[in-house]
Coordinates of C-alpha atoms in Angstrom, one line a residue:
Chain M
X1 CA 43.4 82.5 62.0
X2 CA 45.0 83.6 64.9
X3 CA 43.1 86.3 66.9
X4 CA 44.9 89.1 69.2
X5 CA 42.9 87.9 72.0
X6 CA 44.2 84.1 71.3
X7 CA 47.5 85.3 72.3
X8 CA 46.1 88.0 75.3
X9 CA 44.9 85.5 77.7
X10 CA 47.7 83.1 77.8
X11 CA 49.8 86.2 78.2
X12 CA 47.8 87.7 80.8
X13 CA 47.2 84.1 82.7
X14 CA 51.3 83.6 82.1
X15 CA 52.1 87.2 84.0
X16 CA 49.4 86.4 86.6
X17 CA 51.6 83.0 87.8
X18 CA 54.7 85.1 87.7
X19 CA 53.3 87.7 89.8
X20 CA 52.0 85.8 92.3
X21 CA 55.0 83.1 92.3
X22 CA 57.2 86.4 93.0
X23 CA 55.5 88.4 95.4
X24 CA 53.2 85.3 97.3
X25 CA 55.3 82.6 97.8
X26 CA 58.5 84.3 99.4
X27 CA 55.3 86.1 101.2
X28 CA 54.2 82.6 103.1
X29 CA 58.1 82.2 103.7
X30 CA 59.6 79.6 101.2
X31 CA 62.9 80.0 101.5
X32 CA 65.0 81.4 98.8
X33 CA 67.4 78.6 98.5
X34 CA 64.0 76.1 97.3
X35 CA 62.0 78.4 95.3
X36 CA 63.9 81.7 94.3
X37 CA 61.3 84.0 92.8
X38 CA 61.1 84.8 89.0
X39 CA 63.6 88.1 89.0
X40 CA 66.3 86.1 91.3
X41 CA 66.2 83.5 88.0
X42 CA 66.3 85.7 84.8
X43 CA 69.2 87.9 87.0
X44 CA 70.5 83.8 87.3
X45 CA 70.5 83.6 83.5
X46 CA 72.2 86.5 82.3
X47 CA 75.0 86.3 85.6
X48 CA 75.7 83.0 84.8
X49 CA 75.4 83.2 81.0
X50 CA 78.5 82.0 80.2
X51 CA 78.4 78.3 82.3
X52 CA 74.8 78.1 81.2
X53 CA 75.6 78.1 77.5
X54 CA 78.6 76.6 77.8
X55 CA 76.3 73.7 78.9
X56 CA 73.6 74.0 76.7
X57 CA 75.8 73.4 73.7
X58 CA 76.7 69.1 74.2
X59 CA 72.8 69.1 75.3
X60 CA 71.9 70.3 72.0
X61 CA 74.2 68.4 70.0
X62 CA 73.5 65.2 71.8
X63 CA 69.4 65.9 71.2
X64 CA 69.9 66.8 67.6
X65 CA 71.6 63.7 66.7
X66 CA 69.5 61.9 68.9
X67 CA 66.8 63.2 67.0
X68 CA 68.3 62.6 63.5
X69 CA 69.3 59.0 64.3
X70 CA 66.3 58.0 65.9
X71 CA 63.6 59.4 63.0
X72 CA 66.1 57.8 60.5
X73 CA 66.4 54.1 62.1
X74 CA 62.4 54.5 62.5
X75 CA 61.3 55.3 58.9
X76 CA 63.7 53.0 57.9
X77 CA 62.3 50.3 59.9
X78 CA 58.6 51.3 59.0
X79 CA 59.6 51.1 55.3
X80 CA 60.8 47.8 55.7
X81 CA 57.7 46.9 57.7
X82 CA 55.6 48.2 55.4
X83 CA 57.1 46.1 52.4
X84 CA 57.7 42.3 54.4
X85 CA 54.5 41.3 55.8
X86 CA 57.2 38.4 57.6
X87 CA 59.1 40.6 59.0
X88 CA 56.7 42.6 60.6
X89 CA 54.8 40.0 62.3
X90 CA 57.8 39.0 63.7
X91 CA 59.1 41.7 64.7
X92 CA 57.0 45.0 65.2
X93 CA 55.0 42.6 68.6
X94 CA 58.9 43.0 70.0
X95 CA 59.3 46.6 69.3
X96 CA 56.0 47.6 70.6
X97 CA 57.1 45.3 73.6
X98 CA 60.7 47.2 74.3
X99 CA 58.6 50.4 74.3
X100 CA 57.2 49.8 77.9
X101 CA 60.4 49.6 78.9
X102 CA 61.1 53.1 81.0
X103 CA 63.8 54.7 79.1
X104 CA 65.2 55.8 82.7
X105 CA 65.3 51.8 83.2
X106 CA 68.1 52.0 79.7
X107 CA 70.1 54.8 80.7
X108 CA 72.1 53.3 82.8
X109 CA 72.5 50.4 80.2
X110 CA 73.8 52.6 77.7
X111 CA 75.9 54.4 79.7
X112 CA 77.4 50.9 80.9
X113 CA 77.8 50.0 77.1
X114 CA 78.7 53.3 75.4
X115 CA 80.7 54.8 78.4
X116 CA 80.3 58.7 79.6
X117 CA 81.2 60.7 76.0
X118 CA 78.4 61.8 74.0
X119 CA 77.9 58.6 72.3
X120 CA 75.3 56.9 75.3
X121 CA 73.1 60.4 75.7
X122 CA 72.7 60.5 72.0
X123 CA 71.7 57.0 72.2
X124 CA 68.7 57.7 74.8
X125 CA 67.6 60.6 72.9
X126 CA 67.3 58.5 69.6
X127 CA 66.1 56.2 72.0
X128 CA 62.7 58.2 73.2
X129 CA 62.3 59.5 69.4
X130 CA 62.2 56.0 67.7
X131 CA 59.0 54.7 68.9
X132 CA 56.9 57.5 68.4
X133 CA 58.1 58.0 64.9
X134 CA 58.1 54.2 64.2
X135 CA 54.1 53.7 65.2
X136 CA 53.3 56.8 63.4
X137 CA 55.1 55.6 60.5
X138 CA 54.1 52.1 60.1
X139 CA 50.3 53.4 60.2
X140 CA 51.0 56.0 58.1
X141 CA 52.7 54.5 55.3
X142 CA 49.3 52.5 55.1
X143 CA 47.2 55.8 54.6
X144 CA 46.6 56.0 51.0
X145 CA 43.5 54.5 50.2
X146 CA 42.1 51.4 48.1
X147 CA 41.4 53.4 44.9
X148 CA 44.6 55.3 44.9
X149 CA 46.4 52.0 44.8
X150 CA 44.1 51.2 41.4
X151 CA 45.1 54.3 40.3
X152 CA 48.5 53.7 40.8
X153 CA 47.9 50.4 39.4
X154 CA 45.7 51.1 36.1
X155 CA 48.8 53.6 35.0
X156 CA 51.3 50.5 35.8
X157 CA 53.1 52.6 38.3
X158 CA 56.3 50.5 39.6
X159 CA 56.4 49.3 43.6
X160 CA 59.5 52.4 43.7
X161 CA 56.8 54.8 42.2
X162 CA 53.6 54.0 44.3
X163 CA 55.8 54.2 47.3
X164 CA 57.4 58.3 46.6
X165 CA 54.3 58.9 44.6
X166 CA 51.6 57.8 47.3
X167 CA 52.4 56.5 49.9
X168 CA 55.6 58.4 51.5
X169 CA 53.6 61.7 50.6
X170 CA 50.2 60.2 52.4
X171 CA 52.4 59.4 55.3
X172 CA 53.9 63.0 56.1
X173 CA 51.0 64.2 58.0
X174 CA 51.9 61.4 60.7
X175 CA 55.5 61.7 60.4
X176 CA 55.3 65.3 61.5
X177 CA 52.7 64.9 64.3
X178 CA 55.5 62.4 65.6
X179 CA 58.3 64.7 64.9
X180 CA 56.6 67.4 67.1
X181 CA 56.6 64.7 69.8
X182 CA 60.3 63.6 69.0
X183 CA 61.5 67.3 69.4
X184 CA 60.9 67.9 73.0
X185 CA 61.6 64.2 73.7
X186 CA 64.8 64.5 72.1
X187 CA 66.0 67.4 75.0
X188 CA 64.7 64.6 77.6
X189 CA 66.7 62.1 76.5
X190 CA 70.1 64.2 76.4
X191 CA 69.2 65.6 80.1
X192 CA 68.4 62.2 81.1
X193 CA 71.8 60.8 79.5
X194 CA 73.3 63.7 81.4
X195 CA 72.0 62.5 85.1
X196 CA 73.4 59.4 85.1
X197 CA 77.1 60.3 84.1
X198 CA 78.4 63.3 82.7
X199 CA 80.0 66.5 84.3
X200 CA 78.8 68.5 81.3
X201 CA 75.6 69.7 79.6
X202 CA 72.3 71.0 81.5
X203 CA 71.9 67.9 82.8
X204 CA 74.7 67.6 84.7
X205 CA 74.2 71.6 85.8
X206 CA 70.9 70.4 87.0
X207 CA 72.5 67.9 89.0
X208 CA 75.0 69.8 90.3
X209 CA 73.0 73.0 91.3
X210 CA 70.7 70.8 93.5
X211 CA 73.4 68.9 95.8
X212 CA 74.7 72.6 96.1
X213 CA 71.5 74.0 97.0
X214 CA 72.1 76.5 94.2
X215 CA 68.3 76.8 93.4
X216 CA 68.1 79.8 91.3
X217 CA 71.1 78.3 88.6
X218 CA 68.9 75.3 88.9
X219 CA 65.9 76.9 88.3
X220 CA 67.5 79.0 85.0
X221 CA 69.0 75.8 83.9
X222 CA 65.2 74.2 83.5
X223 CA 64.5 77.3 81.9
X224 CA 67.2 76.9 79.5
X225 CA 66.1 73.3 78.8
X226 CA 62.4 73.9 78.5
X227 CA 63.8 76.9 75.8
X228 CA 65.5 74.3 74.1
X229 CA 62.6 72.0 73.7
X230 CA 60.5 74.9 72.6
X231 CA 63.0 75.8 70.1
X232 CA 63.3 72.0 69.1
X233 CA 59.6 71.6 68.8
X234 CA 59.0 74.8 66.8
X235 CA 62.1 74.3 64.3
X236 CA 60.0 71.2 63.3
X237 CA 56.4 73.4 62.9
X238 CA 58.4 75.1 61.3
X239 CA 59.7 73.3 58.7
X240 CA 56.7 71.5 58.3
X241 CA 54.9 74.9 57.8
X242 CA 57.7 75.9 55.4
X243 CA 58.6 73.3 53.3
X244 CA 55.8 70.6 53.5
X245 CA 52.5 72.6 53.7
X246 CA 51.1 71.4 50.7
X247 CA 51.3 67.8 51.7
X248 CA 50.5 67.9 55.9
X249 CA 47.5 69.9 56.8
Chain W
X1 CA 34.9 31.1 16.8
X2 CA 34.2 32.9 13.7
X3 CA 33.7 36.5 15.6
X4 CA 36.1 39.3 14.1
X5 CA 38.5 40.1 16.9
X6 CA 38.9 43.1 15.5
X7 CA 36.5 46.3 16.1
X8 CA 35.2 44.8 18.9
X9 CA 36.9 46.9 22.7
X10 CA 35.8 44.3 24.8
X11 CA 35.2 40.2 24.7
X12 CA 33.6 38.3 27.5
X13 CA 32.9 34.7 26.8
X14 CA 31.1 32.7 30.4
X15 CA 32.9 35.2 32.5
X16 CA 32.8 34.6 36.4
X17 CA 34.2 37.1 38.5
X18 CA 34.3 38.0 42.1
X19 CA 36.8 37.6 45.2
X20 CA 37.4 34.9 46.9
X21 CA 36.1 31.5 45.4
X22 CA 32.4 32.7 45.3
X23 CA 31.3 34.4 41.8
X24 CA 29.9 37.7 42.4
X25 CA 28.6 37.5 38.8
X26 CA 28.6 34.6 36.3
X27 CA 28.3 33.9 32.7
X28 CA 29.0 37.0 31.4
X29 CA 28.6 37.3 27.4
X30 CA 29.6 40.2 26.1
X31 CA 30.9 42.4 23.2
X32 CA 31.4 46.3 23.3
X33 CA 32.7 47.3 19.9
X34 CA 35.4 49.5 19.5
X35 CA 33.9 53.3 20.0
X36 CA 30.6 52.1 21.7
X37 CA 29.5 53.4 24.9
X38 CA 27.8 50.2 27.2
X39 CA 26.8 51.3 30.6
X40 CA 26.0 49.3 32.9
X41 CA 22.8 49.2 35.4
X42 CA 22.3 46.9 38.6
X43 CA 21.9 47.4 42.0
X44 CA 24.4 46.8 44.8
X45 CA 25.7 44.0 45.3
X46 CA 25.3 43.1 41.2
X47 CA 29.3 42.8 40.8
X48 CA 28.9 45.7 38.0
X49 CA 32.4 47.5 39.8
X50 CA 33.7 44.2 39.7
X51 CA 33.4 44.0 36.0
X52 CA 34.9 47.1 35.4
X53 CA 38.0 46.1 37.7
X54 CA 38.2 42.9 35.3
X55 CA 38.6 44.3 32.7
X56 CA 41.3 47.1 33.5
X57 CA 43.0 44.4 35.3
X58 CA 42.8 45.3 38.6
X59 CA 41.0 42.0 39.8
X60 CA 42.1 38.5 37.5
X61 CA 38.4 36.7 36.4
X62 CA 37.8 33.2 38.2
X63 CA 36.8 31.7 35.1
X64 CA 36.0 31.9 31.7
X65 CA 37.5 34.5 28.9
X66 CA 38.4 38.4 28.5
X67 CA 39.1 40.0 25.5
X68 CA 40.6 43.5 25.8
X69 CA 41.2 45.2 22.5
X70 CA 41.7 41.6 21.2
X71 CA 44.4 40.8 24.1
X72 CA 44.6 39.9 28.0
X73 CA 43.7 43.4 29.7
X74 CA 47.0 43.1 31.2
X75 CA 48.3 43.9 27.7
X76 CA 45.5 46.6 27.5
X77 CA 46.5 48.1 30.9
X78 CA 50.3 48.1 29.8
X79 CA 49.7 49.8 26.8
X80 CA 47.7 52.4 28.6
X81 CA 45.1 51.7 26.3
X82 CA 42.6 52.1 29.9
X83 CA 41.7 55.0 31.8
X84 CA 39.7 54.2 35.0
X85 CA 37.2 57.3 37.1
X86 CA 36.6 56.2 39.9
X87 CA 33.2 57.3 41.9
X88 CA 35.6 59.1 44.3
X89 CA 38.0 61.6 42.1
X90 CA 40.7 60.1 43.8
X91 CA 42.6 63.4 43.3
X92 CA 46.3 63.0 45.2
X93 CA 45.5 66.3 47.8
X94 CA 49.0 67.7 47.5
X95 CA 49.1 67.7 43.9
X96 CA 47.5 70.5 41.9
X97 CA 45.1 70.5 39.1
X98 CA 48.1 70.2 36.3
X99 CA 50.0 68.1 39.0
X100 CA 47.2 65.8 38.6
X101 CA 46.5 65.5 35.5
X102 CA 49.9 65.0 34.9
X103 CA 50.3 62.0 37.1
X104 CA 50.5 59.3 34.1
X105 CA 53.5 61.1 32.8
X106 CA 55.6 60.6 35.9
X107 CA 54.6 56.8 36.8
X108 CA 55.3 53.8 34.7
X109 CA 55.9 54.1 31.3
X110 CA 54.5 57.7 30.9
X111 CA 57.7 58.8 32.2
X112 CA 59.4 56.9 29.4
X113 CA 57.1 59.4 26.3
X114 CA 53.8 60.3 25.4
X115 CA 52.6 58.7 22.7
X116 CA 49.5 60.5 21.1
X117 CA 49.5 61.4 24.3
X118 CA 46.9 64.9 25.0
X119 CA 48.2 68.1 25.9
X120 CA 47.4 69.0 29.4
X121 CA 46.0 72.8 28.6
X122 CA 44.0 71.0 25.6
X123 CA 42.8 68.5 28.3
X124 CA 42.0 71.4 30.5
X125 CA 40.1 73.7 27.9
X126 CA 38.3 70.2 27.1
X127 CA 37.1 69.7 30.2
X128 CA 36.3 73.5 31.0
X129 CA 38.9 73.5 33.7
X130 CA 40.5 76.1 32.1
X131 CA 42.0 79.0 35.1
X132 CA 42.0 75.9 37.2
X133 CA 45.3 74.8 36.1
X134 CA 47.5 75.5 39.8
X135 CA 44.3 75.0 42.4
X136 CA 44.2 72.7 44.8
X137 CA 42.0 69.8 45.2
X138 CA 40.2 71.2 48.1
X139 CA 39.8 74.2 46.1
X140 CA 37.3 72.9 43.7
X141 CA 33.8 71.5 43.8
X142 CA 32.6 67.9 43.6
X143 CA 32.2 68.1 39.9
X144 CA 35.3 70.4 39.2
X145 CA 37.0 67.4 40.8
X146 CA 35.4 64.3 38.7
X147 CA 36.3 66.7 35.4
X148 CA 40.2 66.3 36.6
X149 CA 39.8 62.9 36.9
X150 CA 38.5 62.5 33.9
X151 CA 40.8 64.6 32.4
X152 CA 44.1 62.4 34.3
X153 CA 42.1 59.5 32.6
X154 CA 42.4 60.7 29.1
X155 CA 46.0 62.2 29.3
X156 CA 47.2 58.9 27.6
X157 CA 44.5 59.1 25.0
X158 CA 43.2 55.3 26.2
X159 CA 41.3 53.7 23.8
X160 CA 38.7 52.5 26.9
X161 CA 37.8 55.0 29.2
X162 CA 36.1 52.7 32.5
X163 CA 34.0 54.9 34.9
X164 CA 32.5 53.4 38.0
X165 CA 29.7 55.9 38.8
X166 CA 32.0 58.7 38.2
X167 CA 29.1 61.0 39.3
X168 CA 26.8 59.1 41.7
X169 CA 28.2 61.0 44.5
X170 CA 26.9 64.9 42.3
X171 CA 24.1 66.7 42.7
X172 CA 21.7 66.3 39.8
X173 CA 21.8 69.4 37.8
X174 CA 25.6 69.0 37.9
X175 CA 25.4 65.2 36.5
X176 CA 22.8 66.0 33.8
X177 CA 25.6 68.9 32.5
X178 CA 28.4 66.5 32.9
X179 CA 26.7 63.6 31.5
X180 CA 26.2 66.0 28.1
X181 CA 29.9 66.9 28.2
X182 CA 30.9 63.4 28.8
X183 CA 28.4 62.2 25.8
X184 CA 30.1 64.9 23.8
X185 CA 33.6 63.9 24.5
X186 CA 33.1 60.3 23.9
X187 CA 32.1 61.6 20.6
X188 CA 35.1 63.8 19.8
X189 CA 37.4 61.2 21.3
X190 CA 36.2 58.2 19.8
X191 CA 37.1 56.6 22.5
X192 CA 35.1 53.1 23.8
X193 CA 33.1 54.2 27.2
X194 CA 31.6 51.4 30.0
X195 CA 30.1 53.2 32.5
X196 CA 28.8 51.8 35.8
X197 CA 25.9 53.5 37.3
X198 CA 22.8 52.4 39.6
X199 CA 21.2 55.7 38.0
X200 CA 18.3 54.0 35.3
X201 CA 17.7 57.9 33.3
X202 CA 21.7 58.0 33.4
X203 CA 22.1 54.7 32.0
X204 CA 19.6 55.1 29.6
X205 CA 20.6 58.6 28.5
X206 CA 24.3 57.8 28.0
X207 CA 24.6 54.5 26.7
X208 CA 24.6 53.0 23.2
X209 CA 23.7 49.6 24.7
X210 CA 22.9 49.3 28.6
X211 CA 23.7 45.4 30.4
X212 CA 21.3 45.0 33.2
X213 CA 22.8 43.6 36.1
X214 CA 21.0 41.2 39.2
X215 CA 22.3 40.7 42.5
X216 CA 22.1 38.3 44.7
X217 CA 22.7 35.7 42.5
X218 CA 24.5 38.1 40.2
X219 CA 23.4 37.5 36.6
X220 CA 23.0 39.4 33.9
X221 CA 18.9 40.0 33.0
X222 CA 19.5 41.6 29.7
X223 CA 21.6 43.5 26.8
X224 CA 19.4 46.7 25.9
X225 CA 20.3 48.0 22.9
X226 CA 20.0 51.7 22.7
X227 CA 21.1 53.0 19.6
X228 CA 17.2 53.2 18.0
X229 CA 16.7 56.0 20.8
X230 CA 20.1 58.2 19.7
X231 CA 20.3 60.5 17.4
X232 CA 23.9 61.0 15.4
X233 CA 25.6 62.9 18.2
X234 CA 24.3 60.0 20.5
X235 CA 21.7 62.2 22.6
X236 CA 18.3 61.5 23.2
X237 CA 15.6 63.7 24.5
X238 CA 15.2 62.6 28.0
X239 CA 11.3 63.0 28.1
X240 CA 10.6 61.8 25.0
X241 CA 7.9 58.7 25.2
X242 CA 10.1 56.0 23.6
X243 CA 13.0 56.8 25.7
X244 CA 10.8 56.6 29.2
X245 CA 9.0 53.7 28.1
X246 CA 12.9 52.1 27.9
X247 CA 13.3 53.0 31.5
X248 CA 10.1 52.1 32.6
X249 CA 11.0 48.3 30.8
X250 CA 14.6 48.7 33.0
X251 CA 12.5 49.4 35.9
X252 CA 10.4 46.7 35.9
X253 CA 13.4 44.3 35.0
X254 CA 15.7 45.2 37.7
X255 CA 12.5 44.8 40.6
X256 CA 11.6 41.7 38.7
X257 CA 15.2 40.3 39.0
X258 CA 15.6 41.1 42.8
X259 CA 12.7 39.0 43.7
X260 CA 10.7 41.9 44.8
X261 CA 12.6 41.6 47.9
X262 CA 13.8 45.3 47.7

């Protein structure tokens, strides 16, 4: 249960930064133009309302289909894991290998292959949300437990049957802990696609603001992204809250 | 091999078992006839689980030959002629009670019909589940839990009901009351009951015939027969002389078959 006081101190410890980012830093004389104080920003965000959705819309749309493609290639892959012992062996050692690769490193790659539409910054997102989901996955499609596969067994349930009966269902409780993950990392990618070459989405505001020294659109841009993240990460609690309770808790 | 097929649930004729290469358990001889209730008393280690997976077909025997309703126990298993308990419920935790229950109807060829099959609510008034119907696992207690198991078991009225210590894991009290409903069920049901237990009073108290089990080789020591302790509803007074001089004979078996090492 959530207690009034659970929410009171974060508030209270939230409005205490604020207060002393706005009244003590321009005090020890940080200019404006680096850190612009917390009213200078939220005036930022609803002056510059328009250019700052206008923006936020290819960022969303590249992280949501980042974020759909990615989860999908990874479950897919875990299923097939999961059923061909072979092809795992082979081929999971190499995945986890590609994952120390610095997606930063890739951007550039992608960008090279897919050019500068939306195609390469949906890529990156997917990107970033693939391993996650695919390590959660690959354990937890191996979750349900000896007897439940006798069970399964002793009623003569088909391979089809012990997989949407048991296994898939045992494996949600993963697959959402990686979701959460894959939400906000899904806004990362898209912003990072954005740095390397695009003149639209808050990436490319972000870029643009700093060479002009334009700190408080900067500043509300990261606002606008870490929103977005938010937003991401809580559609998924969410849905997991709303239509899989009974199955992840 | 003059032996009537027929009547008797389950065969065994110098039956090795185990995993791997190495017998857990060797030369089994053995015939449960068709409505008896064997249980089965060793200590760990005996290969008595092992048995029971056998014979529902969830382990193949290394040697020797398995008679299941006169057939392989693949046939058996098929036919959902077997329900298995295990000694954890084994209750899927996203399903309800009735979901439960209700499993065998949505895997393999349940989905197909339900032949003879039991009526869920029946199953739940049976089993004194009744108002339990749409709780959650996590809901119930330890023995609420082992009654929907057993209940999930029965839905396909098996003609073998295997339980590997469906109630070693209960307090007492709460496995005397379900050993009596169990007893009593196995009587309205007719169906054939082997039931694992290291328990010696649960053993003795339940079973029509008890196997005793050794470990380490595991062998079998002896086949009690306990129908001269049962009355016709197959109780017996648990304090009564004859029936404590039994498990005082069990006792002394089972610490004469491990050596006296335990």
């Amino acid at each position: 249960m959530t207690r009034p006081s659970d929410i009171l101190w974060p508030a209270l410890g939230a409005l205490s930064i604020l207060l002393v980012w706005q009244f003590v830093v321009p005090a020890l004389g940080v200019p404006a133009f680096i850190v612009p104080t917390p009213a200078a920003v939220f005036g930022k965000l609803w002056t510059d309302r328009a250019l700052l959705l206008a923006n936020a819309w290819p960022t969303a749309l590249e992280a949501v289909l980042g974020f759909l493609l990615g989860n999908a290639v990874a479950v897919l892959l875990a299923v097939l894991f999961s059923y061909s012992r072979p092809v795992r062996a082979a081929y999971f050692p190499i995945v986890l290998f590609l994952n120390t690769i610095p997606v930063l490193a890739l951007a550039p790659i992608f960008i090279l292959m897919f050019g500068l539409g939306l195609l390469p910054k949906i890529v990156i997102a997917a990107v970033i949300c693939f391993f996650p989901t695919l390590i959660a996955m690959v354990r937890g499609l191996t979750l349900a437990t000896p007897n439940e596969h006798e069970l399964m067994r002793v009623l003569s349930a088909s391979g089809w049957e012990t997989f949407w009966r048991l296994r898939a269902p045992r494996s949600l409780p993963m697959l959402f802990t990686a979701l959460r993950i894959a939400a906000t990392g899904s806004v990362i990618g898209a912003i990072v696609g954005e740095w390397i070459g695009s003149n639209a989405g808050l990436g490319a505001l972000i870029i643009q603001a700093t060479f002009n020294y334009q700190a408080d659109r900067l500043f509300a841009a990261v606002f606008i992204a870490a929103a977005m993240g938010l937003l991401a990460f809580g559609a998924v609690v969410l849905a997991e809250r709303l239509g899989f309770r009974r199955w992840v808790r | 091999m003059t032996e009537r097929v027929e009547g008797t649930a389950i065969r065994c004729r110098g039956l090795a078992i185990g995993y791997g290469a190495m017998p857990v358990l060797d030369s089994v001889d053995l015939d449960v006839p068709q409505g008896g209730f064997l249980t089965i008393l060793g200590p760990s280690g005996c290969g008595k689980s092992t048995l029971l997976r056998v014979v529902a077909d969830l382990l193949a025997p290394l040697a020797g030959e398995i008679a299941v309703l006169g057939g392989p126990p693949e046939a058996a298993r098929a036919r959902r002629d077997i329900g298995f308990v295990f000694q954890d419920p084994t209750l899927l935790p996203w399903r309800s009670v009735r979901a439960n229950i209700e499993l065998p109807l949505q895997v393999g060829r349940g989905r197909a019909a339900r032949p003879n099959g039991l009526a869920t609510d029946d199953l739940l008034a049976l089993l004194g589940l009744g108002g339990l119907a749409e709780r959650m696992p996590d809901q119930l207690s330890g023995g609420q839990r082992q009654r929907v198991a057993i209940a999930r078991a029965l839905l396909s009225r098996p003609r073998i009901l295997l339980m590997d210590e469906p109630f070693g894991a209960l307090d007492e009290i709460t496995r005397d009351r379900l050993n009596d409903e169990l007893l009593a069920l196995w009587r309205r049901t007719g169906t054939t009951v082997v039931f694992v237990t290291h328990s010696i009073a649960e053993a003795v108290y339940l079973g029509q015939q008890v196997l005793v089990l050794a470990a380490h080789p595991g062998r079998v020591l002896e086949i009690v027969d306990l129908r001269p302790l049962k009355d016709a509803e197959g109780r017996c007074d648990r304090d009564a002389p004859e029936v404590t001089a039994v498990a005082a004979h069990l006792r002394r078996l089972l610490a004469a078959g491990s050596g006296g090492a335990a």
